[in-house]
mmCIF file of C-alpha atoms and ligand atoms in Angstrom:
data_model
loop_
_atom_site.group_PDB
_atom_site.id
_atom_site.type_symbol
_atom_site.label_atom_id
_atom_site.label_comp_id
_atom_site.label_asym_id
_atom_site.label_seq_id
_atom_site.Cartn_x
_atom_site.Cartn_y
_atom_site.Cartn_z
ATOM 1 C CA MET A 327 62.575 115.525 93.998
ATOM 2 C CA LEU A 328 66.090 115.691 92.631
ATOM 3 C CA LEU A 329 67.351 114.400 95.943
ATOM 4 C CA ALA A 330 64.955 111.442 95.794
ATOM 5 C CA VAL A 331 66.189 110.605 92.297
ATOM 6 C CA LEU A 332 69.791 110.804 93.454
ATOM 7 C CA VAL A 333 69.079 108.562 96.417
ATOM 8 C CA LEU A 334 67.216 106.007 94.308
ATOM 9 C CA MET A 335 70.019 105.992 91.779
ATOM 10 C CA GLN A 336 72.383 104.667 94.405
ATOM 11 C CA PHE A 337 70.592 101.311 94.303
ATOM 12 C CA TYR A 338 71.551 100.711 90.718
ATOM 13 C CA ARG A 339 75.071 99.521 90.287
ATOM 14 C CA PRO A 340 76.417 99.021 86.781
ATOM 15 C CA LYS A 341 78.036 95.625 86.349
ATOM 16 C CA LYS A 342 81.750 95.795 87.084
ATOM 17 C CA ASN A 343 84.433 95.288 84.484
ATOM 18 C CA SER A 344 86.649 92.728 86.145
ATOM 19 C CA SER A 345 88.825 89.837 85.131
ATOM 20 C CA GLN A 346 91.047 87.459 87.006
ATOM 21 C CA GLY A 347 94.623 86.604 86.186
ATOM 22 C CA ASP A 348 96.746 87.558 83.227
ATOM 23 C CA HIS A 349 94.102 89.086 81.006
ATOM 24 C CA SER A 350 96.635 90.997 78.904
ATOM 25 C CA ALA A 351 99.489 88.484 78.725
ATOM 26 C CA VAL A 352 99.455 88.356 74.915
ATOM 27 C CA PHE A 353 99.669 92.114 74.532
ATOM 28 C CA LEU A 354 102.579 92.438 76.948
ATOM 29 C CA ALA A 355 104.494 89.468 75.546
ATOM 30 C CA GLU A 356 104.061 90.562 71.968
ATOM 31 C CA THR A 357 104.767 94.273 72.267
ATOM 32 C CA ASN A 358 107.321 94.076 75.046
ATOM 33 C CA PRO A 359 106.958 97.577 76.540
ATOM 34 C CA SER A 360 109.609 99.007 78.872
ATOM 35 C CA LYS A 361 108.730 99.155 82.549
ATOM 36 C CA GLU A 362 107.888 102.852 82.268
ATOM 37 C CA VAL A 363 105.503 102.335 79.336
ATOM 38 C CA MET A 364 103.988 99.213 80.861
ATOM 39 C CA GLU A 365 103.168 101.025 84.081
ATOM 40 C CA VAL A 366 101.278 103.734 82.233
ATOM 41 C CA PHE A 367 99.291 101.133 80.350
ATOM 42 C CA THR A 368 98.510 98.871 83.269
ATOM 43 C CA GLN A 369 97.820 101.588 85.842
ATOM 44 C CA THR A 370 96.073 104.156 83.678
ATOM 45 C CA CYS A 371 94.942 102.986 80.240
ATOM 46 C CA TYR A 372 93.805 99.525 81.355
ATOM 47 C CA ASN A 373 91.089 101.131 83.458
ATOM 48 C CA CYS A 374 89.117 101.856 80.293
ATOM 49 C CA HIS A 375 90.916 99.711 77.735
ATOM 50 C CA SER A 376 91.073 96.222 79.200
ATOM 51 C CA ASN A 377 88.797 93.640 80.768
ATOM 52 C CA ASN A 378 89.827 94.728 84.241
ATOM 53 C CA THR A 379 89.213 98.127 85.828
ATOM 54 C CA ASN A 380 90.797 99.216 89.051
ATOM 55 C CA TYR A 381 87.807 101.176 90.372
ATOM 56 C CA PRO A 382 88.211 104.449 92.248
ATOM 57 C CA TRP A 383 86.186 105.007 95.446
ATOM 58 C CA TYR A 384 83.858 107.411 93.670
ATOM 59 C CA ASN A 385 82.575 104.597 91.521
ATOM 60 C CA ASN A 386 80.311 103.892 94.490
ATOM 61 C CA VAL A 387 78.484 107.127 93.779
ATOM 62 C CA ALA A 388 75.798 107.341 91.101
ATOM 63 C CA PRO A 389 75.664 108.922 88.537
ATOM 64 C CA ILE A 390 79.484 108.889 88.381
ATOM 65 C CA SER A 391 79.379 105.089 88.300
ATOM 66 C CA PHE A 392 77.170 105.280 85.194
ATOM 67 C CA TRP A 393 79.501 107.704 83.420
ATOM 68 C CA LEU A 394 82.472 105.545 84.191
ATOM 69 C CA ALA A 395 80.689 102.391 83.022
ATOM 70 C CA ARG A 396 79.833 104.164 79.762
ATOM 71 C CA ASP A 397 83.432 105.323 79.232
ATOM 72 C CA ILE A 398 84.765 101.842 79.912
ATOM 73 C CA LYS A 399 82.279 100.322 77.494
ATOM 74 C CA GLN A 400 83.184 102.783 74.723
ATOM 75 C CA GLY A 401 86.864 102.644 75.566
ATOM 76 C CA LYS A 402 86.917 98.863 75.208
ATOM 77 C CA VAL A 403 85.270 99.047 71.801
ATOM 78 C CA ALA A 404 87.946 101.499 70.613
ATOM 79 C CA LEU A 405 90.863 99.561 72.083
ATOM 80 C CA ASN A 406 91.038 96.533 74.369
ATOM 81 C CA PHE A 407 94.457 95.345 75.510
ATOM 82 C CA SER A 408 92.898 92.135 76.839
ATOM 83 C CA GLU A 409 91.663 91.266 73.352
ATOM 84 C CA TRP A 410 94.980 91.900 71.611
ATOM 85 C CA ALA A 411 95.262 88.288 70.475
ATOM 86 C CA GLY A 412 92.072 88.706 68.460
ATOM 87 C CA TYR A 413 93.359 91.656 66.386
ATOM 88 C CA SER A 414 94.940 91.041 62.990
ATOM 89 C CA PRO A 415 98.484 92.383 62.407
ATOM 90 C CA LYS A 416 96.998 95.197 60.337
ATOM 91 C CA MET A 417 94.566 96.068 63.118
ATOM 92 C CA LYS A 418 97.349 95.979 65.713
ATOM 93 C CA ASP A 419 99.346 98.370 63.603
ATOM 94 C CA ARG A 420 96.357 100.687 63.365
ATOM 95 C CA LYS A 421 95.837 100.555 67.134
ATOM 96 C CA LEU A 422 99.482 101.470 67.698
ATOM 97 C CA VAL A 423 99.123 104.453 65.386
ATOM 98 C CA THR A 424 96.040 105.698 67.241
ATOM 99 C CA ILE A 425 97.730 105.143 70.616
ATOM 100 C CA LYS A 426 100.615 107.256 69.412
ATOM 101 C CA GLN A 427 98.336 109.982 68.059
ATOM 102 C CA THR A 428 96.043 110.180 71.071
ATOM 103 C CA VAL A 429 98.946 110.231 73.544
ATOM 104 C CA ASP A 430 100.858 112.780 71.488
ATOM 105 C CA SER A 431 97.853 115.099 71.183
ATOM 106 C CA LYS A 432 96.996 114.571 74.886
ATOM 107 C CA LYS A 433 93.562 113.297 73.929
ATOM 108 C CA MET A 434 94.311 110.253 76.086
ATOM 109 C CA PRO A 435 94.047 109.536 78.959
ATOM 110 C CA LEU A 436 90.525 110.938 78.847
ATOM 111 C CA GLN A 437 90.644 114.537 80.117
ATOM 112 C CA SER A 438 87.563 114.231 82.304
ATOM 113 C CA TYR A 439 89.379 111.957 84.756
ATOM 114 C CA LEU A 440 92.584 113.902 85.144
ATOM 115 C CA TRP A 441 91.161 116.182 87.833
ATOM 116 C CA ALA A 442 90.615 113.180 90.077
ATOM 117 C CA HIS A 443 93.796 111.304 89.224
ATOM 118 C CA ARG A 444 96.992 113.255 89.210
ATOM 119 C CA ARG A 445 98.886 110.082 88.408
ATOM 120 C CA PHE A 446 96.859 109.693 85.197
ATOM 121 C CA ARG A 447 98.604 112.787 83.879
ATOM 122 C CA LEU A 448 101.478 111.683 81.677
ATOM 123 C CA SER A 449 104.880 113.288 81.961
ATOM 124 C CA GLN A 450 106.746 114.398 78.849
ATOM 125 C CA SER A 451 109.109 111.480 79.290
ATOM 126 C CA GLU A 452 106.253 108.951 79.526
ATOM 127 C CA ARG A 453 104.654 110.432 76.431
ATOM 128 C CA GLN A 454 107.884 110.180 74.461
ATOM 129 C CA ALA A 455 108.519 106.635 75.668
ATOM 130 C CA ILE A 456 105.068 105.542 74.486
ATOM 131 C CA ILE A 457 105.543 107.187 71.086
ATOM 132 C CA ALA A 458 108.945 105.537 70.599
ATOM 133 C CA TRP A 459 107.533 102.164 71.685
ATOM 134 C CA ALA A 460 104.584 102.516 69.270
ATOM 135 C CA ASP A 461 106.858 103.389 66.336
ATOM 136 C CA GLN A 462 109.191 100.526 67.051
ATOM 137 C CA THR A 463 106.469 97.935 67.598
ATOM 138 C CA SER A 464 104.487 99.088 64.602
ATOM 139 C CA VAL A 465 107.338 98.201 62.230
ATOM 140 C CA PHE A 466 107.027 94.557 63.209
ATOM 141 C CA TYR A 467 103.326 94.444 62.550
ATOM 142 C CA GLN A 468 103.799 96.140 59.197
ATOM 143 C CA LEU A 469 106.087 93.266 58.306
ATOM 144 C CA ASN A 470 103.150 91.100 59.270
ATOM 145 C CA ARG A 471 104.883 89.155 61.971
ATOM 146 C CA ARG A 472 105.395 89.167 65.679
ATOM 147 C CA PRO A 473 108.075 91.392 67.163
ATOM 148 C CA GLU A 474 110.982 89.391 68.526
HETATM 149 C C1 HEC B 1328 88.626 106.963 81.877
HETATM 150 C C2 HEC B 1328 88.624 106.165 80.702
HETATM 151 C C3 HEC B 1328 89.816 106.178 79.759
HETATM 152 C C4 HEC B 1328 91.155 106.136 80.081
HETATM 153 C C5 HEC B 1328 91.800 106.126 81.454
HETATM 154 C C6 HEC B 1328 91.862 106.058 78.814
HETATM 155 N N1 HEC B 1328 90.962 106.061 77.769
HETATM 156 FE FE1 HEC B 1328 91.398 105.871 75.779
HETATM 157 N N2 HEC B 1328 89.418 106.024 75.305
HETATM 158 C C7 HEC B 1328 88.383 106.146 76.222
HETATM 159 C C8 HEC B 1328 87.114 106.268 75.504
HETATM 160 C C9 HEC B 1328 85.754 106.438 76.148
HETATM 161 C C10 HEC B 1328 87.435 106.202 74.120
HETATM 162 C C11 HEC B 1328 86.463 106.229 72.939
HETATM 163 C C12 HEC B 1328 85.896 107.572 72.703
HETATM 164 C C13 HEC B 1328 86.897 108.561 72.228
HETATM 165 O O1 HEC B 1328 87.608 108.323 71.223
HETATM 166 O O2 HEC B 1328 86.971 109.648 72.852
HETATM 167 C C14 HEC B 1328 88.879 106.037 74.036
HETATM 168 C C15 HEC B 1328 89.577 105.916 72.852
HETATM 169 C C16 HEC B 1328 90.931 105.612 72.761
HETATM 170 C C17 HEC B 1328 91.621 105.313 71.528
HETATM 171 C C18 HEC B 1328 91.006 105.216 70.147
HETATM 172 C C19 HEC B 1328 90.931 106.587 69.554
HETATM 173 C C20 HEC B 1328 90.424 106.557 68.131
HETATM 174 O O3 HEC B 1328 90.371 107.655 67.554
HETATM 175 O O4 HEC B 1328 90.084 105.493 67.619
HETATM 176 C C21 HEC B 1328 92.929 105.094 71.859
HETATM 177 C C22 HEC B 1328 94.051 104.720 70.918
HETATM 178 C C23 HEC B 1328 93.047 105.282 73.294
HETATM 179 N N3 HEC B 1328 91.815 105.594 73.822
HETATM 180 C C24 HEC B 1328 94.227 105.150 73.996
HETATM 181 C C25 HEC B 1328 94.350 105.342 75.371
HETATM 182 C C26 HEC B 1328 95.620 105.276 76.069
HETATM 183 C C27 HEC B 1328 96.960 104.956 75.419
HETATM 184 C C28 HEC B 1328 95.350 105.531 77.382
HETATM 185 C C29 HEC B 1328 96.322 105.631 78.521
HETATM 186 C C30 HEC B 1328 97.406 106.586 78.368
HETATM 187 C C31 HEC B 1328 93.916 105.744 77.502
HETATM 188 N N4 HEC B 1328 93.354 105.634 76.258
HETATM 189 C C32 HEC B 1328 93.237 105.996 78.686
HETATM 190 C C33 HEC B 1328 88.512 106.150 77.590
HETATM 191 C C34 HEC B 1328 89.706 106.131 78.309
#
């Protein structure tokens, strides 16, 4: 019975989170992360926090595909780098603070995926670079203007 359910499940594919082109151009231009920080964002965080996910092979297997779709949906509500242009300066500042906190406390990237993705694990140096970037960028938003 369980097997039948598992087999049937394979026919249901959650809609994919995918976008063409420069979906996060505003975020990158405005916050100007270093190459190191940018790579963490684009290769790791964007999978759940942007309009484009780079799907792992196991997304072809239900129910993992459902869990991932749920995490992406919730992740995008919490923070979406592709929607950066739509956030107010105050909101951007708040997002930077939560990025800093979640990276510092190792709450992000989401623990449940680290077993499958060694490269999702952040090094101490990546963590520090993100925190420094968040502090620096946050100052500009507190002044209510774009960083230059
Ligand atoms: C596999 C999916 C996934 C990845 C990868 C991921 N996140 Fe998240 N993130 C989530 C989900 C789901 C939530 C919302 C639920 C929660 O707070 O646990 C979230 C919430 C957040 C929040 C909001 C927390 C709050 O308290 O409001 C921030 C900030 C965040 N993530 C930053 C990041 C950063 C930075 C990275 C990359 C280093 C990252 N996330 C990678 C899934 C992910």
